[in-house]
CSV table of C-alpha atoms and ligand atoms in Angstrom, one decimal:
chain,number,residue,atom,x,y,z
K,54,MET,CA,39.5,124.9,-212.9
K,55,GLN,CA,37.5,122.3,-211.0
K,56,VAL,CA,37.9,122.5,-207.2
K,57,LYS,CA,36.6,120.6,-204.2
K,58,ALA,CA,33.9,122.2,-202.1
K,59,PHE,CA,31.2,121.6,-199.5
K,60,GLY,CA,27.8,122.9,-200.2
K,61,ALA,CA,24.1,122.3,-200.2
K,62,GLN,CA,22.2,121.0,-203.3
K,63,SER,CA,18.9,122.2,-202.0
K,64,ALA,CA,17.4,123.9,-198.9
K,65,THR,CA,16.6,120.4,-197.5
K,66,SER,CA,19.9,118.6,-198.3
K,67,PRO,CA,22.8,118.7,-195.9
K,68,ILE,CA,26.1,120.3,-196.6
K,69,ALA,CA,28.0,117.6,-198.6
K,70,PRO,CA,31.0,117.3,-200.9
K,71,MET,CA,30.7,118.7,-204.4
K,72,THR,CA,32.9,120.0,-207.2
K,73,ILE,CA,32.7,123.5,-208.5
K,74,ALA,CA,34.4,125.5,-211.2
K,75,ARG,CA,36.7,128.5,-210.4
K,76,ARG,CA,37.9,130.8,-213.1
K,77,ALA,CA,41.6,131.0,-213.9
K,78,ALA,CA,43.2,134.2,-212.7
K,79,GLY,CA,42.4,137.1,-215.1
K,80,PRO,CA,44.7,140.2,-215.4
K,81,LYS,CA,43.4,141.7,-212.1
K,82,ASP,CA,42.7,138.5,-210.2
K,83,VAL,CA,44.3,136.7,-207.3
K,84,ALA,CA,44.0,132.9,-207.2
K,85,ILE,CA,43.9,131.7,-203.6
K,86,LYS,CA,44.3,128.3,-201.9
K,87,ILE,CA,41.9,128.4,-198.9
K,88,LEU,CA,43.4,127.4,-195.6
K,89,TYR,CA,40.5,128.3,-193.2
K,90,CYS,CA,37.0,129.5,-193.4
K,91,GLY,CA,34.8,130.7,-190.5
K,92,VAL,CA,31.2,129.6,-190.1
K,93,CYS,CA,28.8,132.6,-190.0
K,94,HIS,CA,25.1,132.4,-189.2
K,95,SER,CA,24.5,133.8,-192.7
K,96,ASP,CA,25.9,130.5,-194.1
K,97,LEU,CA,23.3,128.5,-192.3
K,98,HIS,CA,20.4,130.8,-193.4
K,99,THR,CA,21.6,130.5,-197.0
K,100,ALA,CA,22.3,126.7,-197.0
K,101,ARG,CA,18.9,126.1,-195.6
K,102,GLY,CA,17.1,128.5,-197.9
K,103,GLU,CA,15.8,130.6,-195.1
K,104,TRP,CA,16.5,133.8,-196.9
K,105,SER,CA,14.7,134.6,-200.2
K,106,GLY,CA,16.7,134.4,-203.4
K,107,VAL,CA,19.1,131.6,-202.5
K,108,ARG,CA,20.1,129.8,-205.7
K,109,PHE,CA,21.2,126.2,-205.4
K,110,PRO,CA,23.6,124.6,-205.3
K,111,THR,CA,25.1,126.9,-202.8
K,112,VAL,CA,28.6,126.9,-201.3
K,113,PRO,CA,28.6,129.2,-198.2
K,114,GLY,CA,31.6,130.8,-196.4
K,115,HIS,CA,32.7,134.4,-196.3
K,116,GLU,CA,35.4,134.4,-193.6
K,117,ILE,CA,38.2,133.2,-195.8
K,118,ILE,CA,42.0,133.0,-195.0
K,119,GLY,CA,44.2,131.6,-197.7
K,120,ARG,CA,47.5,131.8,-199.6
K,121,VAL,CA,48.0,133.3,-203.0
K,122,THR,CA,48.9,130.7,-205.6
K,123,ALA,CA,48.9,132.9,-208.7
K,124,VAL,CA,48.2,136.5,-209.7
K,125,GLY,CA,47.2,138.1,-213.0
K,126,ALA,CA,49.6,140.4,-214.9
K,127,ALA,CA,47.9,143.6,-213.8
K,128,VAL,CA,47.9,142.7,-210.0
K,129,THR,CA,50.1,145.1,-208.1
K,130,ARG,CA,49.4,144.5,-204.4
K,131,PHE,CA,49.9,140.7,-204.1
K,132,LYS,CA,52.3,138.0,-205.1
K,133,GLU,CA,52.4,134.2,-204.9
K,134,GLY,CA,52.8,133.0,-201.3
K,135,ASP,CA,51.1,136.0,-199.6
K,136,THR,CA,48.7,135.3,-196.8
K,137,VAL,CA,45.4,136.9,-197.7
K,138,GLY,CA,41.7,137.2,-196.6
K,139,VAL,CA,38.4,137.5,-198.4
K,140,GLY,CA,35.3,138.6,-196.7
K,141,CYS,CA,31.6,139.1,-197.6
K,142,MET,CA,32.1,140.8,-201.0
K,143,VAL,CA,34.0,140.0,-204.2
K,144,ASP,CA,33.0,142.9,-206.5
K,145,SER,CA,31.0,146.1,-206.7
K,146,CYS,CA,30.4,148.8,-209.4
K,147,ARG,CA,33.4,151.0,-208.3
K,148,LYS,CA,31.7,154.0,-209.8
K,149,CYS,CA,28.9,155.0,-207.4
K,150,TYR,CA,29.3,157.4,-204.5
K,151,SER,CA,29.5,154.6,-202.0
K,152,CYS,CA,32.2,152.9,-203.9
K,153,ASP,CA,34.0,156.2,-204.3
K,154,ASP,CA,34.0,156.6,-200.6
K,155,GLY,CA,35.4,153.1,-200.0
K,156,LEU,CA,32.1,151.8,-198.7
K,157,GLU,CA,31.5,149.1,-201.3
K,158,GLN,CA,29.0,147.3,-199.0
K,159,TYR,CA,26.6,150.2,-199.8
K,160,CYS,CA,27.2,150.1,-203.5
K,161,ARG,CA,24.4,151.7,-205.4
K,162,GLY,CA,25.4,150.3,-208.8
K,163,PRO,CA,22.9,148.4,-210.9
K,164,HIS,CA,23.7,145.1,-209.2
K,165,GLY,CA,24.9,146.4,-205.8
K,166,PHE,CA,27.9,144.7,-204.3
K,167,GLN,CA,28.6,141.1,-205.2
K,168,LEU,CA,28.3,138.6,-202.4
K,169,THR,CA,31.1,136.1,-201.9
K,170,TYR,CA,28.5,133.4,-202.1
K,171,ASN,CA,25.0,133.5,-203.6
K,172,GLY,CA,26.1,136.6,-205.6
K,173,TRP,CA,25.9,137.4,-209.2
K,174,ILE,CA,29.2,137.8,-211.0
K,175,ASP,CA,29.1,141.0,-213.1
K,176,GLY,CA,25.3,140.7,-213.0
K,177,SER,CA,25.7,137.8,-215.5
K,178,GLY,CA,23.6,135.5,-213.5
K,179,GLU,CA,26.5,133.3,-212.7
K,180,ASN,CA,26.3,132.2,-209.1
K,181,THR,CA,29.3,132.9,-206.8
K,182,TYR,CA,30.6,130.2,-204.5
K,183,GLY,CA,32.1,130.9,-201.1
K,184,GLY,CA,34.9,129.7,-198.8
K,185,TYR,CA,33.8,126.1,-198.0
K,186,SER,CA,36.1,125.1,-200.8
K,187,SER,CA,39.8,124.5,-201.6
K,188,ALA,CA,40.4,127.6,-203.8
K,189,ILE,CA,38.8,130.8,-204.9
K,190,THR,CA,39.7,133.5,-207.5
K,191,VAL,CA,39.0,137.1,-206.5
K,192,ASP,CA,39.7,140.6,-208.0
K,193,GLU,CA,42.6,142.1,-206.1
K,194,HIS,CA,40.5,145.1,-205.0
K,195,PHE,CA,38.5,142.7,-202.7
K,196,VAL,CA,41.5,140.8,-201.4
K,197,LEU,CA,42.9,141.8,-197.9
K,198,LYS,CA,46.4,141.5,-196.6
K,199,ILE,CA,46.7,139.3,-193.5
K,200,THR,CA,49.7,140.1,-191.3
K,201,HIS,CA,48.7,138.0,-188.2
K,202,LYS,CA,51.3,135.5,-187.1
K,203,GLU,CA,51.0,132.0,-188.6
K,204,SER,CA,49.6,130.4,-185.4
K,205,ASP,CA,46.8,133.0,-185.4
K,206,LEU,CA,45.6,132.6,-188.9
K,207,ALA,CA,42.7,130.2,-188.2
K,208,ALA,CA,41.3,132.4,-185.5
K,209,ALA,CA,41.7,135.5,-187.7
K,210,ALA,CA,39.2,134.1,-190.2
K,211,PRO,CA,36.1,135.4,-188.4
K,212,LEU,CA,37.5,139.0,-188.5
K,213,LEU,CA,36.5,139.0,-192.2
K,214,CYS,CA,32.8,139.1,-191.2
K,215,ALA,CA,32.2,139.2,-187.5
K,216,GLY,CA,35.2,141.5,-187.0
K,217,ILE,CA,34.4,144.1,-189.6
K,218,THR,CA,30.7,144.1,-188.9
K,219,THR,CA,31.5,145.3,-185.3
K,220,TRP,CA,34.5,147.4,-186.2
K,221,SER,CA,32.8,149.6,-188.8
K,222,PRO,CA,30.1,151.0,-186.5
K,223,LEU,CA,32.5,151.3,-183.5
K,224,ARG,CA,34.8,153.5,-185.7
K,225,HIS,CA,32.0,155.4,-187.4
K,226,TRP,CA,30.4,156.4,-184.1
K,227,LYS,CA,33.9,157.0,-182.6
K,228,ALA,CA,34.2,154.5,-179.8
K,229,GLY,CA,37.4,155.3,-178.0
K,230,PRO,CA,38.9,156.9,-174.9
K,231,GLY,CA,36.4,158.8,-172.8
K,232,LYS,CA,33.5,157.1,-174.4
K,233,LYS,CA,31.2,154.6,-172.6
K,234,VAL,CA,30.2,151.9,-175.1
K,235,GLY,CA,27.6,149.2,-174.6
K,236,VAL,CA,27.7,145.8,-176.5
K,237,VAL,CA,24.4,143.9,-176.5
K,238,GLY,CA,24.6,140.1,-177.0
K,239,ILE,CA,27.7,138.0,-176.4
K,240,GLY,CA,27.8,135.7,-179.5
K,241,GLY,CA,29.9,135.6,-182.7
K,242,LEU,CA,29.5,139.3,-183.3
K,243,GLY,CA,29.3,140.5,-179.7
K,244,HIS,CA,32.4,138.8,-178.6
K,245,MET,CA,34.3,140.7,-181.3
K,246,GLY,CA,32.6,143.9,-180.4
K,247,LEU,CA,33.8,143.6,-176.8
K,248,LYS,CA,37.4,142.9,-177.8
K,249,LEU,CA,37.5,145.7,-180.4
K,250,ALA,CA,35.7,148.3,-178.3
K,251,ARG,CA,38.1,147.5,-175.4
K,252,ALA,CA,41.2,147.7,-177.7
K,253,LEU,CA,40.0,151.1,-179.1
K,254,GLY,CA,40.1,152.5,-175.5
K,255,ALA,CA,36.4,152.8,-174.7
K,256,HIS,CA,34.9,152.0,-171.3
K,257,VAL,CA,33.0,148.8,-172.3
K,258,VAL,CA,29.7,147.6,-170.8
K,259,ALA,CA,28.4,144.1,-171.9
K,260,PHE,CA,24.7,143.3,-171.9
K,261,THR,CA,23.6,139.7,-171.8
K,262,THR,CA,20.4,137.9,-171.0
K,263,SER,CA,22.5,135.0,-169.6
K,264,PRO,CA,24.1,135.2,-166.1
K,265,ALA,CA,26.3,132.3,-167.3
K,266,LYS,CA,28.0,134.6,-169.7
K,267,VAL,CA,29.0,137.3,-167.1
K,268,GLN,CA,32.5,136.0,-166.5
K,269,ASP,CA,33.1,135.3,-170.2
K,270,ALA,CA,32.1,138.9,-171.1
K,271,ARG,CA,34.7,140.2,-168.6
K,272,ASP,CA,37.3,137.9,-170.0
K,273,LEU,CA,36.5,139.2,-173.5
K,274,GLY,CA,37.2,142.8,-172.4
K,275,ALA,CA,34.1,144.2,-170.7
K,276,HIS,CA,34.8,146.5,-167.8
K,277,GLU,CA,31.2,145.9,-166.6
K,278,VAL,CA,28.6,143.3,-167.3
K,279,VAL,CA,24.9,143.8,-167.0
K,280,VAL,CA,22.3,141.0,-167.1
K,281,SER,CA,19.7,142.8,-169.1
K,282,ARG,CA,16.7,141.0,-167.6
K,283,ASP,CA,17.5,142.6,-164.3
K,284,ALA,CA,15.7,146.0,-164.4
K,285,ALA,CA,17.6,147.3,-161.3
K,286,GLU,CA,21.0,146.6,-162.9
K,287,MET,CA,19.8,148.2,-166.2
K,288,ALA,CA,18.7,151.3,-164.3
K,289,LYS,CA,22.2,151.9,-162.9
K,290,HIS,CA,23.3,152.7,-166.5
K,291,ALA,CA,20.4,155.0,-167.4
K,292,GLU,CA,21.3,157.9,-169.6
K,293,SER,CA,25.0,157.0,-169.4
K,294,LEU,CA,26.2,155.4,-172.7
K,295,ASP,CA,27.6,157.3,-175.7
K,296,PHE,CA,27.1,154.4,-178.0
K,297,ILE,CA,25.5,151.0,-178.0
K,298,LEU,CA,26.4,148.2,-180.5
K,299,ASN,CA,23.4,145.9,-180.5
K,300,THR,CA,24.3,142.5,-182.1
K,301,VAL,CA,21.2,140.6,-181.1
K,302,ALA,CA,19.4,139.0,-184.1
K,303,ALA,CA,16.2,138.1,-182.2
K,304,PRO,CA,13.3,140.6,-181.8
K,305,HIS,CA,13.5,142.4,-178.5
K,306,ASP,CA,12.5,145.5,-176.6
K,307,LEU,CA,14.8,148.3,-178.0
K,308,ASP,CA,13.4,150.9,-175.6
K,309,ALA,CA,15.2,149.3,-172.6
K,310,PHE,CA,18.5,150.1,-174.3
K,311,ILE,CA,17.6,153.5,-175.8
K,312,ALA,CA,16.9,154.5,-172.2
K,313,LEU,CA,20.5,153.9,-171.4
K,314,LEU,CA,21.8,156.3,-174.1
K,315,LYS,CA,23.1,159.7,-173.1
K,316,ARG,CA,21.7,162.8,-174.9
K,317,ASP,CA,22.8,162.5,-178.6
K,318,GLY,CA,23.7,158.9,-178.1
K,319,THR,CA,23.2,156.3,-180.8
K,320,MET,CA,22.3,152.6,-180.7
K,321,THR,CA,23.3,150.8,-183.9
K,322,LEU,CA,21.7,147.5,-184.9
K,323,VAL,CA,23.9,144.9,-186.7
K,324,GLY,CA,21.9,141.8,-186.0
K,325,ALA,CA,19.1,141.1,-188.6
K,326,PRO,CA,16.0,139.5,-186.9
K,327,ALA,CA,13.8,137.3,-189.0
K,328,THR,CA,10.7,139.2,-187.7
K,329,PRO,CA,10.7,142.9,-186.7
K,330,HIS,CA,11.6,144.2,-183.3
K,331,PRO,CA,8.7,145.8,-181.4
K,332,SER,CA,8.5,149.4,-182.7
K,333,PRO,CA,10.6,151.6,-180.3
K,334,SER,CA,9.0,154.5,-178.5
K,335,VAL,CA,9.4,157.8,-180.4
K,336,MET,CA,9.3,159.7,-177.1
K,337,GLY,CA,12.4,157.8,-176.0
K,338,LEU,CA,14.3,159.1,-179.0
K,339,ILE,CA,12.9,162.7,-178.9
K,340,PHE,CA,13.7,163.3,-175.3
K,341,GLY,CA,17.5,163.3,-175.6
K,342,ARG,CA,17.9,163.6,-179.4
K,343,LYS,CA,18.8,160.0,-179.6
K,344,SER,CA,19.4,157.9,-182.7
K,345,LEU,CA,18.6,154.4,-183.7
K,346,ALA,CA,20.8,153.3,-186.6
K,347,GLY,CA,21.9,150.3,-188.6
K,348,SER,CA,25.2,149.2,-190.1
K,349,GLY,CA,26.3,146.5,-192.5
K,350,ILE,CA,29.7,144.8,-192.6
K,351,GLY,CA,32.3,147.4,-193.8
K,352,GLY,CA,34.2,148.7,-196.8
K,353,ILE,CA,37.4,147.2,-198.1
K,354,ALA,CA,39.6,150.0,-196.8
K,355,GLU,CA,38.2,149.8,-193.3
K,356,THR,CA,38.4,146.0,-193.4
K,357,GLN,CA,42.1,146.4,-194.0
K,358,GLU,CA,42.4,149.0,-191.3
K,359,MET,CA,40.7,146.6,-188.8
K,360,LEU,CA,42.9,143.6,-189.9
K,361,ASP,CA,46.0,145.7,-189.4
K,362,PHE,CA,44.8,146.9,-186.0
K,363,CYS,CA,44.0,143.4,-184.9
K,364,ALA,CA,47.4,142.1,-186.1
K,365,ARG,CA,49.1,144.9,-184.2
K,366,HIS,CA,47.1,144.2,-181.0
K,367,GLY,CA,47.2,140.4,-181.3
K,368,ILE,CA,43.3,140.3,-181.6
K,369,VAL,CA,41.6,137.2,-183.1
K,370,SER,CA,38.3,135.5,-182.6
K,371,ASP,CA,37.7,132.8,-180.0
K,372,VAL,CA,37.3,129.8,-182.2
K,373,GLU,CA,36.6,126.0,-182.3
K,374,MET,CA,38.2,124.2,-185.2
K,375,ILE,CA,36.1,121.7,-187.2
K,376,THR,CA,36.6,119.6,-190.4
K,377,PRO,CA,34.3,120.1,-193.4
K,378,ALA,CA,32.5,116.9,-192.5
K,379,GLU,CA,31.4,118.5,-189.2
K,380,ILE,CA,29.7,121.6,-190.7
K,381,GLU,CA,26.1,120.2,-190.3
K,382,ALA,CA,26.8,119.3,-186.7
K,383,ALA,CA,28.3,122.8,-186.2
K,384,TYR,CA,25.1,124.4,-187.6
K,385,GLY,CA,23.1,122.4,-185.1
K,386,ARG,CA,25.2,123.7,-182.2
K,387,MET,CA,25.1,127.3,-183.5
K,388,LEU,CA,21.3,127.1,-183.3
K,389,LYS,CA,21.7,126.3,-179.6
K,390,SER,CA,24.4,129.0,-179.1
K,391,ASP,CA,26.7,126.2,-178.2
K,392,VAL,CA,29.9,127.7,-179.6
K,393,LYS,CA,32.5,129.9,-178.1
K,394,TYR,CA,32.3,131.9,-180.3
K,395,ARG,CA,32.9,130.9,-183.9
K,396,PHE,CA,33.5,127.6,-185.7
K,397,VAL,CA,36.4,127.7,-188.2
K,398,ILE,CA,36.7,125.0,-190.9
K,399,ASP,CA,40.2,123.6,-191.4
K,400,MET,CA,40.4,123.3,-195.2
K,401,ALA,CA,43.5,121.1,-195.0
K,402,ALA,CA,40.9,118.3,-194.2
K,403,LEU,CA,39.0,118.9,-197.5
W,585,ZN,ZN1,28.9,136.6,-192.0
W,586,ZN,ZN1,29.2,151.0,-206.4
């Protein structure tokens, strides 16, 4: 099946229209007409060949909301007409200990998990193409149910990457009532971190380098906002946070935040900087038995849990809608942090 898509032919060519092949729905497959696709920073890194191993042409997009058009004979959880989502993964080995635990994003099978774009179908070498397209076919195990109301569907798209990337660590480190939780960086990930930590019942402190974002952070759910360049403001929170979700993808001084953790507190990094952070002080970790951790997206079961939670609480991303023709311009604005807080492509314009 040939479908319309937008992608990059090389690292130096802009996102432009192309045609790609999608497989017909096999026995366990769900065929999906794509309605909306969020624009993640990973899309930009991939389209511009900034990460190693990008194979061109590439069709980015892993924050997909769509409607089921056909299902294979063995599909049990979906039927034609259902509203569904697809995130960062479309397959994994389903045999390793991570897959057994429902943490497919940490698959230890021979090929790891299969990325929604720039992945390898069954290790065959066939490139996967993402959501900047009119349709996609995905194994039902990696398809999520979307129960948000119709008018929220576009803004729900970023939950499939930005939402789960912040939800998984917030849940794993038990953000909730009685816990003081910091969220560092108020961008695509951080704005979801604030909303979710607040909805989970934690006392939420936002950290931003930008005084201009103080009111925004409050509006997004922060009880308190700290301008992290202000040492006196930072000092007020010394040794007080149970957990810090650090979403910043630029190298920065981690010690300044580790100092804000309580004894046994953890700071988890979810932003991937292109060059390393300065090495944190081991003393800062030793005196207080503190942990520095990392976390990557989330498993399928916890993604469904997050989507259901968000639908119940009316939580979506703050988004700006664009057409496929505006993707390159959107990339330019993302590089200047000129978006509140996620672009979503309306695929009806494809
Ligand atoms: Zn993403
Ligand atoms: Zn596995």
